[in-house]
């Protein structure tokens, strides 16, 4: 007879396996509810920010979108686990929505057909989608403000598309980018080299080459310039994203070099630092077409950068004017520390002057390119510009800020004929620091003091010295990078470092701009920084311009910036557009014909769909689970019902072999609440039934004798906060599913009610009566024939428990009631009576 024991052991093993599977699914289901809740909170916060009462920046939008996207990816994977591959279509819908949002975030539009080249004098800011913002803004300020800009032309985005299409490059580029491991520096270098080689070895189509050469020839014929500059002007550059220092610029280019230099600028779109930049900002490379500007080279005697508002101390309402001798390249790449003049925007007074020792300058070379020359000794510590020039730069800065409606980052140059040119203007990122109380630092050892705050805040970590891109490969996470010169390649590690310190440079370098975008506490011009031993633990207080020995986390927390912002009108406009792809809810009614995955048009639609289907899949898994009797406990109750209870958050071992469970041992908040209602009402007596009602019941059951649904016993699948209760009471059955937690956003009740013993018209009257009662409680109801699907969401635990008690009472009150409902009038009487008995309305009799 051993085979009998083996059979029972085998059945028991199957039962345990089924229970384990249900428990795993329930854990996944709870994860879905948690993730859905987090996503909805992020969406709500974004909607609140969009109303204009709070300040935020582009990083907030990016972080929020990324968090939502990551959450939705997880939701979809978990729903597929619960319900199978029929939900794979949601991944396609997510890709479509992602593409729409990424297009908005990159500021890109479809590339429209245009001329291959456009002269600057024909451009304005509206043509940024063709010429790129950098070059388009030069045409704008020349025509609208009368400012002097170099003559030149733009090689358009349409030209870039023509070049890429003619050489079949886009598919190869996209494949390389998509397979890139951003965390692998060597892989980044390989990918960059591969794509740049593809571009540099591709032929510029003849029609494009002719157009470029003709435009260049026309420029040289009437320009007195000795050389020309070829500069990037990519779509998206100099907008909400600066791309500062990420793309190539070639100075003093000769006519015979123009095609090669054009191709090299296109290739610079894929330098390691440029790839890192657009990938880390979740920008689509394919939507960032590279326009290129070709313009007169200004033979600069002095050059510099205007910040029309101090980016780290905006409350002082001062303008910063940075200036060096020669070409501006040595300023923006951090080679030379500039003179800095802090000028009041209110009265034009110079509040502060910081003169740097400027020993070298960059000049145009007569043979092409540039050359470095020493600055004469008497001029090295003398100011680069006089008061008259400061006043002129102040006026220009104010005019540009007024025109664009936000602070500007302006590059300028004065040639040897004392003509002042504007070379570039873009939105300026401004950071506001918190007015938080600082911890006592009097007992801390200050290693170095001084320097210029590039990006406020504080960071702590071990010192790592890096002076070349090759040095970046070994930087550990959380390091403090110390470098002599602020080279833009540091962007490759900005997601890993806690602070940056440079010995040279100022607030106007490209690295400084990028550091503010990434919110990395940064100090520049700190003499002696290179002498700090590698591996030493330090805390960099960039706001206070002090480097302390050791880690001081309290200071890091106190120095957290409040926010950083650029053009707030642009930011609010952007978040409004992004929210159109995130927050509208098109899938509202789960019973509607359009409630399908292919109709998900927003992030919110996907979360709504997943939430609904997860509940349905969990319900199906639990209700269809076999072996309920083998893996459950019998409820010991005075109510004449056989209920099998299965716990999915407890082991059967907890019950020490018992087969029964008392009512007061039920350890489930929703089940306890529901059963309280059942006990309060008690087992009902059969309602008064007329002869016609009895005949109705008998005729109905003759047709149903073969149906097995009504032979099943009742069951309850429970956890501490969850209940799925299936009640089979005579000839009708109902299911009640509920989640009752401390988080109202997770909570819900769903009840389904079906069939009965009487004729269809009487069963329908009972369903309609129940729906009307539940509507008073705030439930949403779907009715089809004698089937009711009713639900409520988002209530606190007290309300959920109270509603479950009412549902428990209703389950008893409505048992066999269909037999007593021959007409609508009697159904109405019962409804009113139930409402009074449940305390939902007063008795007016």
XYZ file of N, CA and C in Angstrom, residues 568-748:
543
model
N 13.213 80.487 -17.009
C 12.104 79.781 -16.395
C 10.901 79.669 -17.322
N 10.689 80.642 -18.190
C 9.566 80.525 -19.124
C 9.783 79.325 -20.036
N 11.030 79.121 -20.466
C 11.331 77.974 -21.321
C 11.170 76.667 -20.549
N 11.587 76.657 -19.282
C 11.465 75.457 -18.464
C 9.997 75.103 -18.250
N 9.173 76.098 -17.931
C 7.750 75.837 -17.717
C 7.072 75.383 -19.007
N 7.475 75.976 -20.105
C 6.919 75.553 -21.392
C 7.300 74.102 -21.675
N 8.557 73.754 -21.382
C 9.029 72.398 -21.646
C 8.301 71.377 -20.782
N 8.187 71.645 -19.484
C 7.541 70.654 -18.616
C 6.070 70.494 -18.998
N 5.452 71.588 -19.454
C 4.070 71.490 -19.912
C 3.940 70.569 -21.115
N 4.875 70.689 -22.058
C 4.848 69.829 -23.242
C 5.140 68.378 -22.873
N 6.123 68.185 -21.994
C 6.476 66.824 -21.585
C 5.301 66.155 -20.872
N 4.601 66.923 -20.048
C 3.476 66.356 -19.306
C 2.347 65.894 -20.216
N 2.237 66.451 -21.416
C 1.192 65.980 -22.334
C 1.417 64.529 -22.732
N 2.671 64.057 -22.615
C 2.979 62.659 -22.920
C 3.074 61.815 -21.655
N 2.840 62.440 -20.512
C 2.989 61.713 -19.251
C 1.678 61.573 -18.496
N 0.996 62.693 -18.245
C -0.076 62.656 -17.242
C -1.508 62.472 -17.740
N -1.894 62.843 -18.981
C -3.296 62.629 -19.352
C -3.679 61.152 -19.258
N -4.892 60.900 -18.809
C -5.377 59.532 -18.668
C -6.499 59.304 -19.672
N -6.212 58.502 -20.678
C -7.191 58.192 -21.716
C -7.920 56.889 -21.433
N -7.247 55.962 -20.745
C -7.862 54.681 -20.394
C -8.468 54.794 -18.997
N -9.725 55.134 -18.943
C -10.382 55.382 -17.659
C -11.232 54.194 -17.242
N -12.124 53.787 -18.136
C -13.072 52.721 -17.818
C -12.487 51.371 -18.245
N -12.226 50.512 -17.260
C -11.614 49.221 -17.559
C -12.535 48.307 -18.357
N -13.813 48.635 -18.393
C -14.763 47.800 -19.125
C -15.022 48.323 -20.530
N -14.454 49.459 -20.858
C -14.710 50.066 -22.164
C -13.977 49.315 -23.267
N -14.484 49.457 -24.466
C -13.912 48.768 -25.624
C -12.480 49.214 -25.901
N -12.166 50.474 -25.572
C -10.832 51.006 -25.897
C -9.787 50.689 -24.831
N -10.161 49.931 -23.785
C -9.212 49.617 -22.717
C -8.295 48.489 -23.198
N -7.361 48.867 -24.070
C -6.440 47.918 -24.681
C -5.030 48.498 -24.632
N -4.015 47.647 -24.595
C -2.636 48.151 -24.499
C -2.240 49.043 -25.665
N -2.748 48.731 -26.855
C -2.376 49.550 -28.017
C -2.926 50.964 -27.954
N -3.857 51.212 -27.021
C -4.416 52.559 -26.873
C -3.744 53.363 -25.769
N -2.660 52.839 -25.202
C -1.896 53.593 -24.207
C -1.107 54.698 -24.910
N -1.457 55.948 -24.634
C -0.823 57.083 -25.302
C 0.102 57.871 -24.384
N 0.048 57.602 -23.100
C 0.859 58.337 -22.133
C 1.425 57.360 -21.099
N 2.393 57.831 -20.326
C 2.902 57.036 -19.211
C 1.771 56.664 -18.250
N 0.891 57.620 -18.005
C -0.214 57.384 -17.067
C -1.133 56.279 -17.579
N -1.384 56.253 -18.888
C -2.207 55.189 -19.462
C -1.592 53.820 -19.175
N -0.263 53.722 -19.344
C 0.388 52.423 -19.119
C 0.262 52.004 -17.659
N 0.487 52.950 -16.743
C 0.372 52.594 -15.324
C -1.060 52.180 -14.983
N -2.034 52.882 -15.547
C -3.442 52.534 -15.296
C -3.752 51.136 -15.829
N -3.282 50.860 -17.031
C -3.551 49.567 -17.641
C -2.884 48.449 -16.836
N -1.624 48.647 -16.483
C -0.896 47.618 -15.726
C -1.555 47.380 -14.369
N -1.930 48.462 -13.689
C -2.564 48.334 -12.375
C -3.834 47.502 -12.469
N -4.664 47.819 -13.464
C -5.927 47.092 -13.627
C -5.687 45.621 -13.953
N -4.819 45.381 -14.927
C -4.581 44.003 -15.354
C -3.854 43.190 -14.282
N -3.017 43.837 -13.488
C -2.342 43.128 -12.398
C -3.371 42.627 -11.390
N -4.363 43.458 -11.063
C -5.413 43.022 -10.149
C -6.185 41.846 -10.748
N -6.475 41.946 -12.046
C -7.228 40.865 -12.687
C -6.409 39.576 -12.733
N -5.130 39.689 -13.051
C -4.280 38.497 -13.114
C -4.123 37.875 -11.732
N -3.983 38.697 -10.694
C -3.854 38.173 -9.344
C -5.148 37.482 -8.928
N -6.260 38.098 -9.270
C -7.561 37.502 -8.962
C -7.716 36.147 -9.657
N -7.355 36.121 -10.914
C -7.492 34.877 -11.680
C -6.583 33.793 -11.111
N -5.352 34.166 -10.787
C -4.402 33.190 -10.255
C -4.902 32.583 -8.957
N -5.416 33.443 -8.097
C -5.882 32.950 -6.792
C -7.166 32.149 -6.909
N -8.123 32.676 -7.666
C -9.429 32.023 -7.726
C -9.379 30.707 -8.484
N -8.436 30.579 -9.433
C -8.355 29.354 -10.213
C -7.379 28.340 -9.618
N -6.798 28.670 -8.494
C -5.812 27.791 -7.867
C -6.473 26.497 -7.407
N -5.893 25.392 -7.773
C -6.407 24.098 -7.347
C -5.909 23.740 -5.954
N -6.368 22.613 -5.465
C -5.892 22.055 -4.186
C -6.141 22.989 -3.007
N -7.218 23.797 -3.092
C -7.450 24.741 -1.993
C -7.656 24.009 -0.669
N -8.343 22.868 -0.740
C -8.617 22.151 0.498
C -7.334 21.600 1.126
N -6.405 21.164 0.269
C -5.190 20.534 0.772
C -4.232 21.527 1.422
N -4.258 22.762 0.967
C -3.262 23.717 1.466
C -3.896 24.795 2.339
N -5.133 24.576 2.764
C -5.799 25.605 3.536
C -6.289 25.127 4.889
N -6.935 26.035 5.577
C -7.514 25.779 6.889
C -9.018 26.010 6.819
N -9.777 25.218 7.553
C -11.226 25.403 7.598
C -11.549 26.462 8.655
N -12.435 27.390 8.277
C -12.849 28.430 9.218
C -13.928 27.873 10.142
N -13.684 27.931 11.456
C -14.654 27.492 12.446
C -15.559 28.670 12.775
N -16.817 28.601 12.365
C -17.738 29.735 12.491
C -19.155 29.234 12.702
N -19.987 30.054 13.326
C -21.402 29.723 13.503
C -22.199 29.964 12.230
N -21.598 30.732 11.288
C -22.266 30.959 10.008
C -22.214 29.648 9.228
N -23.351 29.154 8.773
C -23.380 27.835 8.094
C -22.776 27.883 6.690
N -21.478 28.121 6.641
C -20.748 28.155 5.370
C -19.437 27.392 5.560
N -19.015 26.713 4.523
C -17.724 26.023 4.537
C -16.713 26.899 3.799
N -15.767 27.468 4.543
C -14.783 28.390 3.939
C -13.379 27.860 4.193
N -12.654 27.724 3.147
C -11.274 27.276 3.226
C -10.357 28.498 3.149
N -9.456 28.658 4.129
C -8.589 29.839 4.206
C -7.150 29.452 3.851
N -6.582 30.221 2.955
C -5.204 29.991 2.505
C -4.408 31.264 2.755
N -3.309 31.141 3.465
C -2.446 32.294 3.729
C -1.285 32.322 2.728
N -1.046 33.472 2.150
C 0.067 33.580 1.197
C 1.243 34.353 1.788
N 1.135 34.749 3.038
C 2.287 35.367 3.692
C 2.709 34.576 4.933
N 2.160 33.366 5.054
C 2.510 32.526 6.194
C 2.687 31.088 5.715
N 3.409 30.311 6.484
C 3.610 28.908 6.174
C 2.617 28.070 6.968
N 2.217 26.949 6.378
C 1.320 26.042 7.097
C 1.962 25.498 8.364
N 3.274 25.532 8.413
C 3.963 25.067 9.619
C 3.615 25.930 10.828
N 3.225 27.194 10.553
C 2.866 28.089 11.657
C 1.670 27.566 12.448
N 0.861 26.716 11.804
C -0.385 26.275 12.438
C -0.239 24.885 13.059
N 0.966 24.365 13.059
C 1.327 23.151 13.809
C 0.374 21.986 13.529
N 0.036 21.817 12.278
C -0.769 20.678 11.873
C -2.262 20.846 12.066
N -2.704 21.968 12.609
C -4.139 22.213 12.779
C -4.827 22.321 11.427
N -6.053 21.871 11.358
C -6.836 21.975 10.131
C -7.927 23.030 10.226
N -8.106 23.571 11.443
C -9.162 24.563 11.653
C -8.556 25.864 12.171
N -9.272 26.952 11.922
C -8.862 28.252 12.428
C -10.093 28.963 12.976
N -9.951 29.537 14.179
C -11.059 30.267 14.795
C -11.188 31.656 14.167
N -12.381 32.226 14.296
C -12.622 33.566 13.749
C -11.675 34.600 14.356
N -11.412 34.490 15.647
C -10.547 35.477 16.283
C -9.061 35.257 15.976
N -8.750 34.200 15.230
C -7.370 33.954 14.824
C -7.076 34.468 13.415
N -8.092 34.964 12.754
C -7.889 35.492 11.389
C -6.962 36.697 11.467
N -5.815 36.569 10.861
C -4.807 37.639 10.921
C -4.743 38.361 9.576
N -5.853 39.002 9.237
C -5.939 39.736 7.974
C -6.901 40.900 8.165
N -6.411 42.108 8.002
C -7.237 43.296 8.254
C -8.482 43.302 7.384
N -8.377 43.102 6.063
C -9.609 43.146 5.257
C -10.571 42.001 5.568
N -10.053 40.792 5.800
C -10.946 39.663 6.092
C -11.640 39.855 7.428
N -10.906 40.334 8.419
C -11.511 40.582 9.728
C -12.636 41.609 9.600
N -12.416 42.656 8.837
C -13.432 43.697 8.664
C -14.657 43.131 7.965
N -14.436 42.393 6.885
C -15.567 41.821 6.146
C -16.349 40.855 7.026
N -15.625 40.004 7.724
C -16.319 38.992 8.532
C -17.037 39.614 9.727
N -16.549 40.741 10.219
C -17.289 41.470 11.257
C -18.670 41.842 10.744
N -18.725 42.274 9.469
C -20.016 42.616 8.869
C -20.916 41.407 8.708
N -20.296 40.276 8.326
C -21.069 39.036 8.186
C -21.686 38.653 9.530
N -20.877 38.665 10.570
C -21.376 38.282 11.896
C -22.405 39.263 12.438
N -22.223 40.545 12.137
C -23.177 41.550 12.618
C -24.560 41.301 12.029
N -24.599 40.932 10.764
C -25.884 40.721 10.104
C -26.426 39.327 10.399
N -25.489 38.358 10.492
C -25.924 36.987 10.751
C -26.474 36.317 9.510
N -26.646 35.006 9.621
C -27.170 34.230 8.490
C -28.637 34.588 8.281
N -28.991 34.974 7.050
C -30.351 35.495 6.825
C -31.383 34.375 6.708
N -32.591 34.738 7.079
C -33.710 33.837 6.810
C -34.126 34.023 5.360
N -34.795 33.051 4.805
C -35.223 33.153 3.415
C -36.293 34.222 3.299
N -36.147 35.177 2.376
C -37.143 36.234 2.247
C -38.467 35.676 1.759
N -39.539 36.458 1.994
C -40.869 36.044 1.551
C -40.870 35.843 0.040
N -41.316 34.674 -0.375
C -41.291 34.333 -1.800
C -42.697 33.995 -2.253
N -43.153 34.592 -3.324
C -44.461 34.302 -3.893
C -44.388 32.999 -4.676
N -45.544 32.493 -5.073
C -45.575 31.263 -5.872
C -44.823 31.447 -7.173
N -45.019 32.635 -7.764
C -44.322 32.873 -9.040
C -42.819 32.893 -8.818
N -42.404 33.403 -7.642
C -40.968 33.424 -7.348
C -40.419 32.028 -7.198
N -41.212 31.155 -6.535
C -40.753 29.780 -6.336
C -40.669 29.046 -7.665
N -41.676 29.258 -8.537
C -41.658 28.633 -9.860
C -40.448 29.121 -10.653
N -40.155 30.438 -10.468
C -39.007 31.027 -11.170
C -37.719 30.338 -10.772
N -37.584 30.087 -9.467
C -36.379 29.429 -8.969
C -36.275 28.007 -9.517
N -37.413 27.277 -9.467
C -37.397 25.884 -9.904
C -37.068 25.768 -11.383
N -37.659 26.625 -12.209
C -37.407 26.547 -13.646
C -35.981 26.934 -13.984
N -35.448 27.873 -13.226
C -34.072 28.284 -13.473
C -33.105 27.171 -13.126
N -33.333 26.479 -12.025
C -32.390 25.467 -11.576
C -32.439 24.203 -12.411
N -33.604 23.916 -13.040
C -33.664 22.770 -13.942
C -32.627 22.921 -15.055
N -32.399 24.185 -15.464
C -31.451 24.463 -16.537
C -30.019 24.454 -16.048
N -29.779 24.436 -14.732
C -28.439 24.628 -14.193
C -27.887 23.425 -13.435
N -28.602 22.329 -13.477
C -28.192 21.217 -12.631
C -26.819 20.680 -12.980
N -26.365 20.923 -14.207
C -25.068 20.400 -14.602
C -23.922 21.377 -14.348
N -24.231 22.576 -13.919
C -23.168 23.565 -13.739
C -22.398 23.274 -12.464
N -21.068 23.337 -12.556
C -20.222 22.980 -11.422
C -19.839 24.175 -10.567
N -20.032 25.388 -11.062
C -19.614 26.570 -10.306
C -20.204 26.555 -8.899
N -21.456 26.080 -8.790
C -22.146 26.202 -7.506
C -21.825 25.048 -6.559
N -21.057 24.084 -7.067
C -20.652 22.976 -6.224
C -19.356 23.289 -5.491
N -18.659 24.355 -5.907
C -17.390 24.709 -5.274
C -17.641 25.270 -3.877
N -16.698 25.008 -3.013
C -16.777 25.578 -1.682
C -16.229 26.996 -1.688
N -16.591 27.767 -0.675
C -16.078 29.135 -0.550
C -14.625 29.095 -0.085
N -13.882 30.119 -0.405
C -12.471 30.152 -0.032
C -12.060 31.597 0.246
N -10.970 31.752 0.977
C -10.386 33.065 1.241
C -8.870 32.934 1.131
N -8.281 33.726 0.262
C -6.822 33.784 0.127
C -6.375 35.084 0.782
N -5.543 34.952 1.827
C -5.309 36.093 2.713
C -3.827 36.376 2.937
N -3.557 37.636 3.221
C -2.311 38.044 3.875
C -2.707 39.083 4.919
N -1.742 39.639 5.590
C -2.032 40.623 6.627
C -2.883 41.768 6.087
N -2.610 42.174 4.831
C -3.280 43.358 4.273
C -4.118 43.054 3.039
N -4.159 41.794 2.637
C -4.827 41.438 1.379
C -5.883 40.372 1.617
N -6.940 40.408 0.790
C -7.980 39.386 0.854
C -8.547 39.160 -0.538
N -8.665 37.898 -0.889
C -9.477 37.511 -2.038
C -10.443 36.456 -1.536
N -11.700 36.831 -1.432
C -12.727 35.991 -0.832
C -13.711 35.564 -1.908
N -13.882 34.254 -2.058
C -14.868 33.726 -2.994
C -15.995 33.056 -2.232
N -17.196 33.628 -2.326
C -18.346 33.119 -1.575
C -19.339 32.476 -2.524
N -19.695 31.225 -2.241
C -20.715 30.517 -3.012
C -21.877 30.254 -2.071
N -22.951 31.000 -2.302
C -24.078 31.005 -1.363
C -25.336 30.598 -2.119
N -25.634 29.318 -2.054
C -26.808 28.854 -2.773
C -26.533 28.859 -4.259
N -27.240 29.740 -4.957
C -27.125 29.754 -6.408
C -26.457 31.023 -6.942
N -25.941 31.850 -6.097
C -25.164 32.989 -6.595
C -23.766 32.922 -5.973
N -22.839 33.556 -6.629
C -21.507 33.608 -6.051
C -20.971 35.027 -6.187
N -20.095 35.381 -5.270
C -19.475 36.705 -5.308
C -18.015 36.570 -4.913
N -17.214 37.495 -5.384
C -15.810 37.570 -4.970
C -15.545 38.990 -4.488
N -14.791 39.087 -3.432
C -14.402 40.390 -2.901
C -12.885 40.380 -2.750
N -12.249 41.302 -3.424
C -10.791 41.442 -3.327
C -10.500 42.803 -2.703
N -9.557 42.834 -1.772
C -9.270 44.097 -1.095
C -7.817 44.149 -0.656
N -7.283 45.354 -0.675
C -5.971 45.640 -0.107
C -6.156 46.802 0.857
N -5.736 46.612 2.089
C -5.941 47.623 3.129
C -4.615 47.869 3.831
N -3.925 48.957 3.471
C -2.606 49.280 4.012
C -2.623 50.685 4.604
N -1.482 51.112 5.116
C -1.363 52.475 5.642
C -1.247 53.507 4.530
N -1.024 53.044 3.311
C -0.868 53.942 2.165
C -2.164 53.940 1.366
N -2.911 55.026 1.453
C -4.223 55.094 0.796
C -4.136 54.899 -0.710
N -3.023 55.327 -1.312
C -2.907 55.220 -2.766
C -2.867 53.769 -3.242
N -2.497 52.859 -2.388
C -2.466 51.443 -2.763
C -3.822 50.766 -2.585
N -4.633 51.275 -1.685
C -5.808 50.548 -1.211
C -6.921 50.480 -2.246
N -7.635 49.375 -2.217
C -8.785 49.229 -3.109
C -9.686 48.101 -2.605
